[in-house]
PDB file of C-alpha atoms and ligand atoms in Angstrom:
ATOM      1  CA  UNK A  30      -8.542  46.396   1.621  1.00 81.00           C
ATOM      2  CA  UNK A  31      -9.702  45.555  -1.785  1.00 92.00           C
ATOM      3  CA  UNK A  32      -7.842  47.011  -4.836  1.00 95.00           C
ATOM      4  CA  UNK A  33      -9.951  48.417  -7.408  1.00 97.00           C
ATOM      5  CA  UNK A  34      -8.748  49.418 -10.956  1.00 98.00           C
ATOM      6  CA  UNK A  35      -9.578  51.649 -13.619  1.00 98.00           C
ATOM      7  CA  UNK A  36      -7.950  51.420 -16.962  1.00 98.00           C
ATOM      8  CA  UNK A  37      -8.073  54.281 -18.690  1.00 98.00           C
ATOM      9  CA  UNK A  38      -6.903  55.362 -22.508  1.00 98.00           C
ATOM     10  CA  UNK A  39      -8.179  55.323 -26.010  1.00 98.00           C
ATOM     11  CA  UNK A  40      -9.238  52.460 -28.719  1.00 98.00           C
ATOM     12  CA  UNK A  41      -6.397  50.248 -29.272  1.00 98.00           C
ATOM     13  CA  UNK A  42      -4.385  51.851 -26.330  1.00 98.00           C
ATOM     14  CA  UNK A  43      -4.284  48.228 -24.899  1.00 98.00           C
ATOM     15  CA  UNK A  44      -6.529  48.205 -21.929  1.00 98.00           C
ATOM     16  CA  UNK A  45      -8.025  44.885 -22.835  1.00 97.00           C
ATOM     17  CA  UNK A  46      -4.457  42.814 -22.820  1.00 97.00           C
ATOM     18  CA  UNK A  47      -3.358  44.720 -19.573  1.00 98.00           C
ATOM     19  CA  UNK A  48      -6.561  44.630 -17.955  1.00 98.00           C
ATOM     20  CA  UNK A  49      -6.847  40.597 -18.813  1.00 96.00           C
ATOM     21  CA  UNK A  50      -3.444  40.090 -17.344  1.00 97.00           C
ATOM     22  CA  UNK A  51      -3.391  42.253 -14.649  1.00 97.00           C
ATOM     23  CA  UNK A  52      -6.799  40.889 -13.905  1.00 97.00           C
ATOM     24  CA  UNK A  53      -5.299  37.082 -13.694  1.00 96.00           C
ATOM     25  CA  UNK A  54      -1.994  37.947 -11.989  1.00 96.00           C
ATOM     26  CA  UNK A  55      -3.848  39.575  -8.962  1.00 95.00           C
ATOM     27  CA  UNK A  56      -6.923  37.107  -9.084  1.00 96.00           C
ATOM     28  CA  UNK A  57      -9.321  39.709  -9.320  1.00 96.00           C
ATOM     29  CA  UNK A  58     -12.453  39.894 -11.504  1.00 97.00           C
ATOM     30  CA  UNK A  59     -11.863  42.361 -14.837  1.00 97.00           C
ATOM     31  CA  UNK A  60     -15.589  44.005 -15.855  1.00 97.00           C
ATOM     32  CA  UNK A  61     -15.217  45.361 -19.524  1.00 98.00           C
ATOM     33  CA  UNK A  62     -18.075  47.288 -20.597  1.00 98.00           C
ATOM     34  CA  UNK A  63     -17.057  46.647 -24.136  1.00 97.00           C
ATOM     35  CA  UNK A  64     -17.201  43.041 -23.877  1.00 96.00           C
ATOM     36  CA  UNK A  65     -20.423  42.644 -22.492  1.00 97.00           C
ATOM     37  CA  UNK A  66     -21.860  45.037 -24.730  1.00 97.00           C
ATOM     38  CA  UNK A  67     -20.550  42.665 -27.553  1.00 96.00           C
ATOM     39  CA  UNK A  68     -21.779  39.891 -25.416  1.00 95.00           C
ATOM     40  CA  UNK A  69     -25.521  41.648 -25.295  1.00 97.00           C
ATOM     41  CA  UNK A  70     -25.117  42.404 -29.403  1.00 96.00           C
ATOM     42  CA  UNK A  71     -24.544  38.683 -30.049  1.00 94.00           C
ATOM     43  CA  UNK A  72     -27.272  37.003 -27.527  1.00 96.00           C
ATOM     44  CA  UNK A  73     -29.661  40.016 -29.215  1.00 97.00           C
ATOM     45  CA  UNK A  74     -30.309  40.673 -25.682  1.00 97.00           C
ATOM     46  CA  UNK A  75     -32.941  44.317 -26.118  1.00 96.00           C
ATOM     47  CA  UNK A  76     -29.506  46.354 -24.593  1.00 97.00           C
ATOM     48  CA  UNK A  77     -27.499  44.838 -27.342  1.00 97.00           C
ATOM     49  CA  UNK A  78     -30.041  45.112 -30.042  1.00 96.00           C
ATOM     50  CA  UNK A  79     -30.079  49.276 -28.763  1.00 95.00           C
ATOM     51  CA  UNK A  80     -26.181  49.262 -28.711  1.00 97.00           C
ATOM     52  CA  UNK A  81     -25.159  47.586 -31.824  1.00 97.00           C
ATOM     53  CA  UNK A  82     -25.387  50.618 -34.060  1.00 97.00           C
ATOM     54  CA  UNK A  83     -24.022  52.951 -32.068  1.00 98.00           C
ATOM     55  CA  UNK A  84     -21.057  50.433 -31.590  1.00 98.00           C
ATOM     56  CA  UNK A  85     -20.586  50.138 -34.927  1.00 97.00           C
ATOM     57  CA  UNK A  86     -20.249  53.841 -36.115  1.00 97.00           C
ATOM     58  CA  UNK A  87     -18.194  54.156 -33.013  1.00 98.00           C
ATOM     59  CA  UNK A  88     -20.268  56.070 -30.639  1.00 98.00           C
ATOM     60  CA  UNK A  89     -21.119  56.093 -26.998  1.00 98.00           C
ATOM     61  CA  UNK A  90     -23.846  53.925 -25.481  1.00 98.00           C
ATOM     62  CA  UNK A  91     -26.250  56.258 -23.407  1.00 98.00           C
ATOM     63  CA  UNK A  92     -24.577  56.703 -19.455  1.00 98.00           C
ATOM     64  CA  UNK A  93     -28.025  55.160 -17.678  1.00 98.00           C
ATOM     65  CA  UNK A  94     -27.273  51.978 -19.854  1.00 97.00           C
ATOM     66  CA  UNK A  95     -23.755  51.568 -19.147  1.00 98.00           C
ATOM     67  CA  UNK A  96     -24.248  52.796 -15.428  1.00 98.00           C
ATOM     68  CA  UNK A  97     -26.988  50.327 -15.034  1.00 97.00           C
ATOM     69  CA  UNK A  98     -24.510  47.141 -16.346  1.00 97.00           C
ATOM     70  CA  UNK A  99     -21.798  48.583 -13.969  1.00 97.00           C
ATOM     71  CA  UNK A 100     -23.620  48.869 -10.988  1.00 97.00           C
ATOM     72  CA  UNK A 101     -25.481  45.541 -11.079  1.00 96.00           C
ATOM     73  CA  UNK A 102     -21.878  44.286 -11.377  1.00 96.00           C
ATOM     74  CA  UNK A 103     -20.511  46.022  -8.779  1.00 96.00           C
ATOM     75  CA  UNK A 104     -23.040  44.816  -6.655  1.00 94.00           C
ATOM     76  CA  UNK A 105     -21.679  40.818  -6.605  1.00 94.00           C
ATOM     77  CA  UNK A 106     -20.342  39.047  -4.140  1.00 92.00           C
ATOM     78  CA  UNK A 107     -16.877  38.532  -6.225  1.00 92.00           C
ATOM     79  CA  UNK A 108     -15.648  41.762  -6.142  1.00 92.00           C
ATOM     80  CA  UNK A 109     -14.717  41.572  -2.456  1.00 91.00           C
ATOM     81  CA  UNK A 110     -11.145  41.078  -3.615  1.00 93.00           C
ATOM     82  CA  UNK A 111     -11.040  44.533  -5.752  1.00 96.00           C
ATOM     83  CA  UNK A 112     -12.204  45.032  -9.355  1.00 97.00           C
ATOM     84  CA  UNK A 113     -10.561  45.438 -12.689  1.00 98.00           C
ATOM     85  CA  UNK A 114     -12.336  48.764 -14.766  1.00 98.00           C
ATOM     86  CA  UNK A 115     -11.972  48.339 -18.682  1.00 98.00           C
ATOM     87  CA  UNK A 116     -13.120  50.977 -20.862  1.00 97.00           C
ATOM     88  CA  UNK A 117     -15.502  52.783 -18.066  1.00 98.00           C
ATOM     89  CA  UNK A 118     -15.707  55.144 -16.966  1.00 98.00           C
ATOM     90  CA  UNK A 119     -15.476  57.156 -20.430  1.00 98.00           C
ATOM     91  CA  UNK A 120     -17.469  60.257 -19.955  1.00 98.00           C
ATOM     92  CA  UNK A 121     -17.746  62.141 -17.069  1.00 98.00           C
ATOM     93  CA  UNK A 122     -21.152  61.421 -16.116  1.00 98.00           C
ATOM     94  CA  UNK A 123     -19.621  58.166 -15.731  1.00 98.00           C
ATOM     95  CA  UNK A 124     -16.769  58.816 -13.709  1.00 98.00           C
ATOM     96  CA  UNK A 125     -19.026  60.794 -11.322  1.00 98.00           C
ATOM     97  CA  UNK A 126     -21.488  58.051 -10.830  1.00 98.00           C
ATOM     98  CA  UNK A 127     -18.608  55.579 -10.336  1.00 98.00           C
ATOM     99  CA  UNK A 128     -17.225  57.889  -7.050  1.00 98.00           C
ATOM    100  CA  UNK A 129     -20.824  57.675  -6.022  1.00 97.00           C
ATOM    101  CA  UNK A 130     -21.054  53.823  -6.503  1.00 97.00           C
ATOM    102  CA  UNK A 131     -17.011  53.400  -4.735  1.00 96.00           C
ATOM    103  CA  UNK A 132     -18.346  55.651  -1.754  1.00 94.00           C
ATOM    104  CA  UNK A 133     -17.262  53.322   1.199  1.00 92.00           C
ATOM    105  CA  UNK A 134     -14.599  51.350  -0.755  1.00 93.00           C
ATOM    106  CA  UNK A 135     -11.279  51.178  -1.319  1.00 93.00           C
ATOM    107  CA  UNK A 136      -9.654  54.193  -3.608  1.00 94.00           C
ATOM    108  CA  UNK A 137      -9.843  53.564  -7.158  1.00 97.00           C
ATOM    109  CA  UNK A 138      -6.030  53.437  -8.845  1.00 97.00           C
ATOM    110  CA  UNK A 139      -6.208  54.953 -12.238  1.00 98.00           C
ATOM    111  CA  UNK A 140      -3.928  53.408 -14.840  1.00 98.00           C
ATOM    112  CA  UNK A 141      -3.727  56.286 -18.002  1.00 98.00           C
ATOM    113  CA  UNK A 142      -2.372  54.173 -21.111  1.00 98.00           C
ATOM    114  CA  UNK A 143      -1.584  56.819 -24.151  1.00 98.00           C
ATOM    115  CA  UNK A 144      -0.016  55.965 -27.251  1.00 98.00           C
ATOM    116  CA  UNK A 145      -0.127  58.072 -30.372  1.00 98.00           C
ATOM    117  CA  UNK A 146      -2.689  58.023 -32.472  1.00 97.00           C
ATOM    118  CA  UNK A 147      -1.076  56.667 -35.671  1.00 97.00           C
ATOM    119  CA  UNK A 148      -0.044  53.285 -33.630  1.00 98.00           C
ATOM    120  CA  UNK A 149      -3.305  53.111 -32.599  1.00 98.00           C
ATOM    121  CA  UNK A 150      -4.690  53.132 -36.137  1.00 97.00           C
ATOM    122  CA  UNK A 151      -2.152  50.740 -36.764  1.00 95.00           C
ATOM    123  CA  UNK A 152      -3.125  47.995 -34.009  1.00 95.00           C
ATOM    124  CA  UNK A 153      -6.708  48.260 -34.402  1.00 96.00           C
ATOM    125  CA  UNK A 154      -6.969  47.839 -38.188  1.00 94.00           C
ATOM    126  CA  UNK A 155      -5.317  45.230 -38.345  1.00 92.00           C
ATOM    127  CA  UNK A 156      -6.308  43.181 -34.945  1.00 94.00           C
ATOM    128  CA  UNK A 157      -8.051  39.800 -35.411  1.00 95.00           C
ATOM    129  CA  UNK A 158     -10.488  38.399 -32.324  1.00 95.00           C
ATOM    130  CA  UNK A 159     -11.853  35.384 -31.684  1.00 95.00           C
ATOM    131  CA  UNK A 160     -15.293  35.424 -33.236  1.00 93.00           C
ATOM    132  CA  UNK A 161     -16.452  33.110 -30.778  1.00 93.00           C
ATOM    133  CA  UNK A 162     -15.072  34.408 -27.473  1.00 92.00           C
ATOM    134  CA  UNK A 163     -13.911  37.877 -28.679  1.00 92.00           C
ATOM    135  CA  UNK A 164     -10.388  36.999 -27.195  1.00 92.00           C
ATOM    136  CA  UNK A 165      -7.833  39.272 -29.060  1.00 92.00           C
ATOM    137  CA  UNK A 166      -5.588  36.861 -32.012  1.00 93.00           C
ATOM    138  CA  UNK A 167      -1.694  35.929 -30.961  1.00 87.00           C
ATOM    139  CA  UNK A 168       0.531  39.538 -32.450  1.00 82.00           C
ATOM    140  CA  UNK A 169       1.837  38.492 -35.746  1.00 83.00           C
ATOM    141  CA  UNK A 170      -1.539  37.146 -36.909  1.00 87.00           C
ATOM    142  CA  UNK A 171      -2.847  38.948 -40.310  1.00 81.00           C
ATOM    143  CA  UNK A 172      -5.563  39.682 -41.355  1.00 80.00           C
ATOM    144  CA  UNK A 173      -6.878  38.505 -44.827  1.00 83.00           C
ATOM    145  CA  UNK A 174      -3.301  35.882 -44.354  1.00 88.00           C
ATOM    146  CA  UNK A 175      -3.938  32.050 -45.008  1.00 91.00           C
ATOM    147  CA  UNK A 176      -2.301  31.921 -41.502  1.00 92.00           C
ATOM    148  CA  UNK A 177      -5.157  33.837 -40.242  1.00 92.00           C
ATOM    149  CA  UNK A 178      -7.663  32.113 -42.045  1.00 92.00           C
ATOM    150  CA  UNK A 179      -6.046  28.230 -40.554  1.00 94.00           C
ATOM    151  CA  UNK A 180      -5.845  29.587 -36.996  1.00 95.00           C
ATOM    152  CA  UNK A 181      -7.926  28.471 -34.085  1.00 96.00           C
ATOM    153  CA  UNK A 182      -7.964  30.314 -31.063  1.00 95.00           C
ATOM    154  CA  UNK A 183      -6.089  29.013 -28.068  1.00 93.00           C
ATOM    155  CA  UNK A 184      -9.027  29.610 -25.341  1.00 93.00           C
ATOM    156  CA  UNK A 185     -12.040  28.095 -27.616  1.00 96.00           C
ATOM    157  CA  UNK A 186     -11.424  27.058 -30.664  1.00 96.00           C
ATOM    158  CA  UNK A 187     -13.009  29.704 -32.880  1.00 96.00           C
ATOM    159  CA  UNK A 188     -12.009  31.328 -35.947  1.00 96.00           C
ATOM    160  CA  UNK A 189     -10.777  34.782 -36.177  1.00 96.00           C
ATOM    161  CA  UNK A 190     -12.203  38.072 -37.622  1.00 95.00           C
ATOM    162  CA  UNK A 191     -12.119  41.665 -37.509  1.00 94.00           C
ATOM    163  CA  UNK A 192     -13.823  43.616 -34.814  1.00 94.00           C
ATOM    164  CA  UNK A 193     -17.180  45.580 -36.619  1.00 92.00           C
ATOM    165  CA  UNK A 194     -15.702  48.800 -35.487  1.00 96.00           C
ATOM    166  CA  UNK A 195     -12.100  48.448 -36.650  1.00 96.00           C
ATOM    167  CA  UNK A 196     -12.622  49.708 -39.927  1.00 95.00           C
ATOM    168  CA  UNK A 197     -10.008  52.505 -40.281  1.00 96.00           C
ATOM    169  CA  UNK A 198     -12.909  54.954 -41.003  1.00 97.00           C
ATOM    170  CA  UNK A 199     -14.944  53.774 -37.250  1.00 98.00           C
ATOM    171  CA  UNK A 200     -11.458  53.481 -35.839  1.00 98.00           C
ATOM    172  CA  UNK A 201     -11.074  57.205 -36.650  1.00 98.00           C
ATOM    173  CA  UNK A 202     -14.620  58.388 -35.040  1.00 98.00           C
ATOM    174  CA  UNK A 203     -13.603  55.960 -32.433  1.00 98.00           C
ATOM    175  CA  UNK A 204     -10.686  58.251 -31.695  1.00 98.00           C
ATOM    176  CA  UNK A 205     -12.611  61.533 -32.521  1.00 98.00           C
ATOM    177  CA  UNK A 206     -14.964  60.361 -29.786  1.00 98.00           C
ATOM    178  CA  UNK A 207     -12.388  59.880 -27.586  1.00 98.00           C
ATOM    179  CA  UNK A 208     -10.582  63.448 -27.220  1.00 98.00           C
ATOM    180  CA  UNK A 209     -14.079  64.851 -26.902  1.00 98.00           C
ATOM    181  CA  UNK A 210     -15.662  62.337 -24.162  1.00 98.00           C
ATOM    182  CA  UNK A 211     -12.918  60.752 -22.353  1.00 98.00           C
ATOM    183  CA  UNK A 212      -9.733  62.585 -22.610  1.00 98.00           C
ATOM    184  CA  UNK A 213     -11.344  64.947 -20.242  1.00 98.00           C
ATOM    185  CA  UNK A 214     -11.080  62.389 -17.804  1.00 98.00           C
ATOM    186  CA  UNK A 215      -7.320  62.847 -17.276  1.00 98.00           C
ATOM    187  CA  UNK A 216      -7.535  66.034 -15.921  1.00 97.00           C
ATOM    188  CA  UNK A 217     -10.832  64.792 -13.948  1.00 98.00           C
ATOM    189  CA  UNK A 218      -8.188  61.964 -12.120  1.00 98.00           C
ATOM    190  CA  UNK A 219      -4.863  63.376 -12.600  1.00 96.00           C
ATOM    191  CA  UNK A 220      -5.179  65.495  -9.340  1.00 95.00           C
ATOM    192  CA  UNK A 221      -5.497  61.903  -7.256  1.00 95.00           C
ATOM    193  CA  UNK A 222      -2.900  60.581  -5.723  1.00 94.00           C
ATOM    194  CA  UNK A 223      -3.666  57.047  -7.524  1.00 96.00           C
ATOM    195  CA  UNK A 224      -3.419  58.561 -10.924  1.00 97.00           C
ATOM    196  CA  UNK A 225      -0.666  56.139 -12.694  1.00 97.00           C
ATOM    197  CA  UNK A 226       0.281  57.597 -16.076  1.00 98.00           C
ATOM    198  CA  UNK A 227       1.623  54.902 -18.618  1.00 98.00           C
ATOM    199  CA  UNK A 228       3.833  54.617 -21.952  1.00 98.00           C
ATOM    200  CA  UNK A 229       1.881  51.884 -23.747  1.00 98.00           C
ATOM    201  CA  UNK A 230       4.050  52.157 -26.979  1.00 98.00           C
ATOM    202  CA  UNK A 231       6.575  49.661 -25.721  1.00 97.00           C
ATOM    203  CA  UNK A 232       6.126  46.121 -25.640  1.00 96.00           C
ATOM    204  CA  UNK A 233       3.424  44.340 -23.967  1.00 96.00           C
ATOM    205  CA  UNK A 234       5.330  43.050 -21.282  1.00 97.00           C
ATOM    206  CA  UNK A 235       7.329  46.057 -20.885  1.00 98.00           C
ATOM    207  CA  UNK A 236       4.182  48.127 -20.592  1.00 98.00           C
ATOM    208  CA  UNK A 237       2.695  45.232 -18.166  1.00 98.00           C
ATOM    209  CA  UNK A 238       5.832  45.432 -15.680  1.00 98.00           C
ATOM    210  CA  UNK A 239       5.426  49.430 -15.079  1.00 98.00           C
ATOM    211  CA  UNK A 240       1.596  49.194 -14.670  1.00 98.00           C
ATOM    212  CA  UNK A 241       2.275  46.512 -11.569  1.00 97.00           C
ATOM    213  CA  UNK A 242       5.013  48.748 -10.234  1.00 97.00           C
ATOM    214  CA  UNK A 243       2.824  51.906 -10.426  1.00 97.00           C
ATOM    215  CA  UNK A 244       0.055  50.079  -8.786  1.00 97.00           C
ATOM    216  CA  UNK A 245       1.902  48.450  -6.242  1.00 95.00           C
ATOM    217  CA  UNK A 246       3.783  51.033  -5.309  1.00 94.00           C
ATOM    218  CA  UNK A 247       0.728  53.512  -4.306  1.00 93.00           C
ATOM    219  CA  UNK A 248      -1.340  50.253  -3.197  1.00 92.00           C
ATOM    220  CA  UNK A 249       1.460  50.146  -0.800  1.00 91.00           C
ATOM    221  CA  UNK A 250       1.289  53.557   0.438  1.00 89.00           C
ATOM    222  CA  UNK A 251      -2.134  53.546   0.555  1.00 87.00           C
ATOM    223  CA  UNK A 252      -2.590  50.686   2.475  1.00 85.00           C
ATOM    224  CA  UNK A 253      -4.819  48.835  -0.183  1.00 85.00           C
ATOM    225  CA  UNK A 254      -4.554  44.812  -1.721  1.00 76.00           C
ATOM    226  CA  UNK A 255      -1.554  45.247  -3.390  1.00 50.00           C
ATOM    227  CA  UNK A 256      -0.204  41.596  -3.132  1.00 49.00           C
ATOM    228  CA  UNK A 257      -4.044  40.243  -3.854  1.00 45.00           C
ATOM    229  CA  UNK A 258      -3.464  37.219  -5.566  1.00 44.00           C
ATOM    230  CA  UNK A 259       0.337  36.307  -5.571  1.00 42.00           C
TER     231      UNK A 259
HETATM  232  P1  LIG B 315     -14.266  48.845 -26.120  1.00 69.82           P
HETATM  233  O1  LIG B 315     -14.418  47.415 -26.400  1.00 69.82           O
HETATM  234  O2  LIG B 315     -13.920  49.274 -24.753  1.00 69.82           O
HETATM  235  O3  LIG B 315     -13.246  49.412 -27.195  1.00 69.82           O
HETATM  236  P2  LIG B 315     -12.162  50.577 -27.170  1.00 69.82           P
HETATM  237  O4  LIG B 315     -12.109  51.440 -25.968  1.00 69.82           O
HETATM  238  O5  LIG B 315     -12.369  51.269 -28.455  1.00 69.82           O
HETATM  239  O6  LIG B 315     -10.807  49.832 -27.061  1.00 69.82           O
HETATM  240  P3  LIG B 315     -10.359  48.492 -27.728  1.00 69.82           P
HETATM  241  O7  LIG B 315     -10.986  47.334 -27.044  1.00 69.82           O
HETATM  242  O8  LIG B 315     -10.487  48.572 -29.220  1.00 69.82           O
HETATM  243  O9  LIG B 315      -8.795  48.585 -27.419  1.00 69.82           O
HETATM  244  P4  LIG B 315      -8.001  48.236 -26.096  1.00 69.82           P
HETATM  245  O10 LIG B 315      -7.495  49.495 -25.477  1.00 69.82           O
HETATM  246  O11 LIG B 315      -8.748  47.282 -25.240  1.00 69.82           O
HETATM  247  O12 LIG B 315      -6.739  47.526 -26.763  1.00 69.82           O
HETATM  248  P5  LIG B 315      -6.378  45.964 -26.907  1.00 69.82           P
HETATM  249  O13 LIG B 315      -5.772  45.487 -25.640  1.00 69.82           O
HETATM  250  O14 LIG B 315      -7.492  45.189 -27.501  1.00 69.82           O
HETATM  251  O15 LIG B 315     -15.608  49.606 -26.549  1.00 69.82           O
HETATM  252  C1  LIG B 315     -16.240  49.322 -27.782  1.00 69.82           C
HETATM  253  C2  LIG B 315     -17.496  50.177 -27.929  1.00 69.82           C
HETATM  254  O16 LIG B 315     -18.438  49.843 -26.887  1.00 69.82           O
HETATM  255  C3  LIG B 315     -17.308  51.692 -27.794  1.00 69.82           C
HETATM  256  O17 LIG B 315     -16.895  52.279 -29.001  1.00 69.82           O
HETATM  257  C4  LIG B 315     -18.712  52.140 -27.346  1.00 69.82           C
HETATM  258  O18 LIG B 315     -19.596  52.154 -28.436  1.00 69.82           O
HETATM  259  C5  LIG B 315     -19.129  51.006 -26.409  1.00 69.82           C
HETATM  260  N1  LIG B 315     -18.729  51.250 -25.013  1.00 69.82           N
HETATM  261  C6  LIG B 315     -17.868  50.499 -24.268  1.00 69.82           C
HETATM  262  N2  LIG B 315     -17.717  51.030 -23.047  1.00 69.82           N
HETATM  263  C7  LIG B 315     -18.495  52.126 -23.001  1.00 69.82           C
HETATM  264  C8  LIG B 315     -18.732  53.115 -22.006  1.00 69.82           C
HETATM  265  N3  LIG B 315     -18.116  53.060 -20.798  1.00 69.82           N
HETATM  266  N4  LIG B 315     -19.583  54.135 -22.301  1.00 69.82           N
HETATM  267  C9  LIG B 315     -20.203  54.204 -23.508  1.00 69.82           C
HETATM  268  N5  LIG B 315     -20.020  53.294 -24.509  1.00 69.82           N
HETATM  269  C10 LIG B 315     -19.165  52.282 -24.255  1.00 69.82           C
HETATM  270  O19 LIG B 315      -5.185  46.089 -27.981  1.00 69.82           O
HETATM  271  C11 LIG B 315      -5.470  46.488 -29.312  1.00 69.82           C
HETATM  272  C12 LIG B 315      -4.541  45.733 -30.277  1.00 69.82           C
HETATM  273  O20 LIG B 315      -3.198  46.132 -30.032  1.00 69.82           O
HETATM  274  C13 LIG B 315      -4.561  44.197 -30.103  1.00 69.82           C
HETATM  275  O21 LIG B 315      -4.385  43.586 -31.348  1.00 69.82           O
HETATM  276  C14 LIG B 315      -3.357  43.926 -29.184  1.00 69.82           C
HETATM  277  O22 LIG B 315      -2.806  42.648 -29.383  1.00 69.82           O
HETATM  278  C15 LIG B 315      -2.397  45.023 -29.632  1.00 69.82           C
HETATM  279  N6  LIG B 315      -1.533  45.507 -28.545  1.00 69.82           N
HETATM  280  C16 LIG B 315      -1.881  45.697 -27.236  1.00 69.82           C
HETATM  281  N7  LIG B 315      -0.839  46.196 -26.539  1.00 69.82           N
HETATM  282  C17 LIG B 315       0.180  46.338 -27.442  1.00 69.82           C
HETATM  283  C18 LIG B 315       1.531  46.809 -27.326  1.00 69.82           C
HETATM  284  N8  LIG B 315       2.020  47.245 -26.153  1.00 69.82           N
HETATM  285  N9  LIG B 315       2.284  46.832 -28.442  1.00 69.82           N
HETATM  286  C19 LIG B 315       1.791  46.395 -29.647  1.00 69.82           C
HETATM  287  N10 LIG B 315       0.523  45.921 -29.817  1.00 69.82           N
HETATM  288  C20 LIG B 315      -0.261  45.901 -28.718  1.00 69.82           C
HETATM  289 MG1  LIG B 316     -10.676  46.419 -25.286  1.00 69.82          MG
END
């Protein structure tokens, strides 16, 4: 059975870098509706063009929109193997229409990452991204440093910037917007079964190795793709 993936928790929590990696190490497609909204903002696509000033006050996109992308996605051939969730559902409109869409699949796994709020000021003021492929900078990186300024990034070759919405005053709504919309989804999941809370304050790798033992452990039980991949 395919294993299918939500990761859960707010800006800067690190959903991105453990949904990437989790993502490669099981061989399983990662949809991020973040990234493909930045995607639709830089091809001025007319969802991007809609979506680019809500993202940059740090807002929600409208649920039809962000339904719509997920669905069409969910519909391809490639997910057959599972599916990695990154940054939806985030309302509960969302997370309704998602059981709808899973009806008939495998159970999702929810991965909760929480870290306190002053770290995640911290890591999301002063993250870099490619500015070409939107791939997070190596830790360490600066911003504003000359080392920043020389670097290249590893997948493409582009240079690196801030994020538009990682100003520390968007990074702030970003959070507000959070506790109202999407904490609620804890207690909407934490009921399940496949509810896998996480400490993402320790390292990245550290945080990495208890996500695959949480997820392997109740893909076990339940029977579902737990070893897809490796
Ligand atoms: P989205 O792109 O999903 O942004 P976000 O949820 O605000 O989260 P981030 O991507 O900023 O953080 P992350 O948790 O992925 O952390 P990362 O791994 O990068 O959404 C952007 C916008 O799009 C939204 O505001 C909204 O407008 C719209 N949108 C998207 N989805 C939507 C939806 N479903 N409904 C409505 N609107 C939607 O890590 C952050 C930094 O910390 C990096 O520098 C990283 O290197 C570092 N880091 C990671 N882990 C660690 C660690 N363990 N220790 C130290 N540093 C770490
Ligand atoms: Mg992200």
């Amino acid at each position: 059975m395919a294993l299918n993936v939500i990761f859960l928790g707010p800006p800067g929590a690190g959903k991105g870098t453990q949904a990437d990696r989790f993502a490669q190490v099981k061989g399983i497609p990662k949809i991020s509706t973040g990234d493909i909204l930045r995607e639709a903002v830089a091809n001025k696509t007319a969802i991007g063009l809609r979506a680019k000033a809500i993202m940059d006050r740090g807002e929600l996109v409208t649920d039809e929109v962000i339904i719509g992308i997920v669905k069409e996605r969910l519909d391809r051939p490639n997910v057959a193997k599972g599916i990695i969730l990154d940054g939806f559902p985030r309302t509960v409109a969302q997370a309704q229409a998602l059981d709808g869409l899973m009806a008939g699949r495998s159970p999702l796994i929810v991965v909760d990452i929480q870290v306190p709020d002053a770290e995640l000021v911290r890591r999301l003021t002063s993250r870099l991204v490619c500015g070409q492929c939107g791939s997070n900078a190596p830790a360490g990186l600066a911003a504003g440093s000359p080392a920043a300024a020389a670097a290249r990034c590893p997948k493409c070759g582009g240079s690196f910037v801030q994020r538009a919405d990682d100003n520390e005053m968007v990074v702030r709504e970003r959070l507000k917007v959070y506790e109202k919309n999407t904490r609620p989804l804890v207690e909407f999941y934490q009921k399940r079964p496949s509810f896998c809370p996480i400490d993402g304050s320790q390292s990245p790798s550290r945080v990495a190795e208890m996500i695959e033992m949480a997820v392997d452990t109740f893909a076990i039980t339940a029977g579902v793709g737990g070893g897809a991949g490796r």
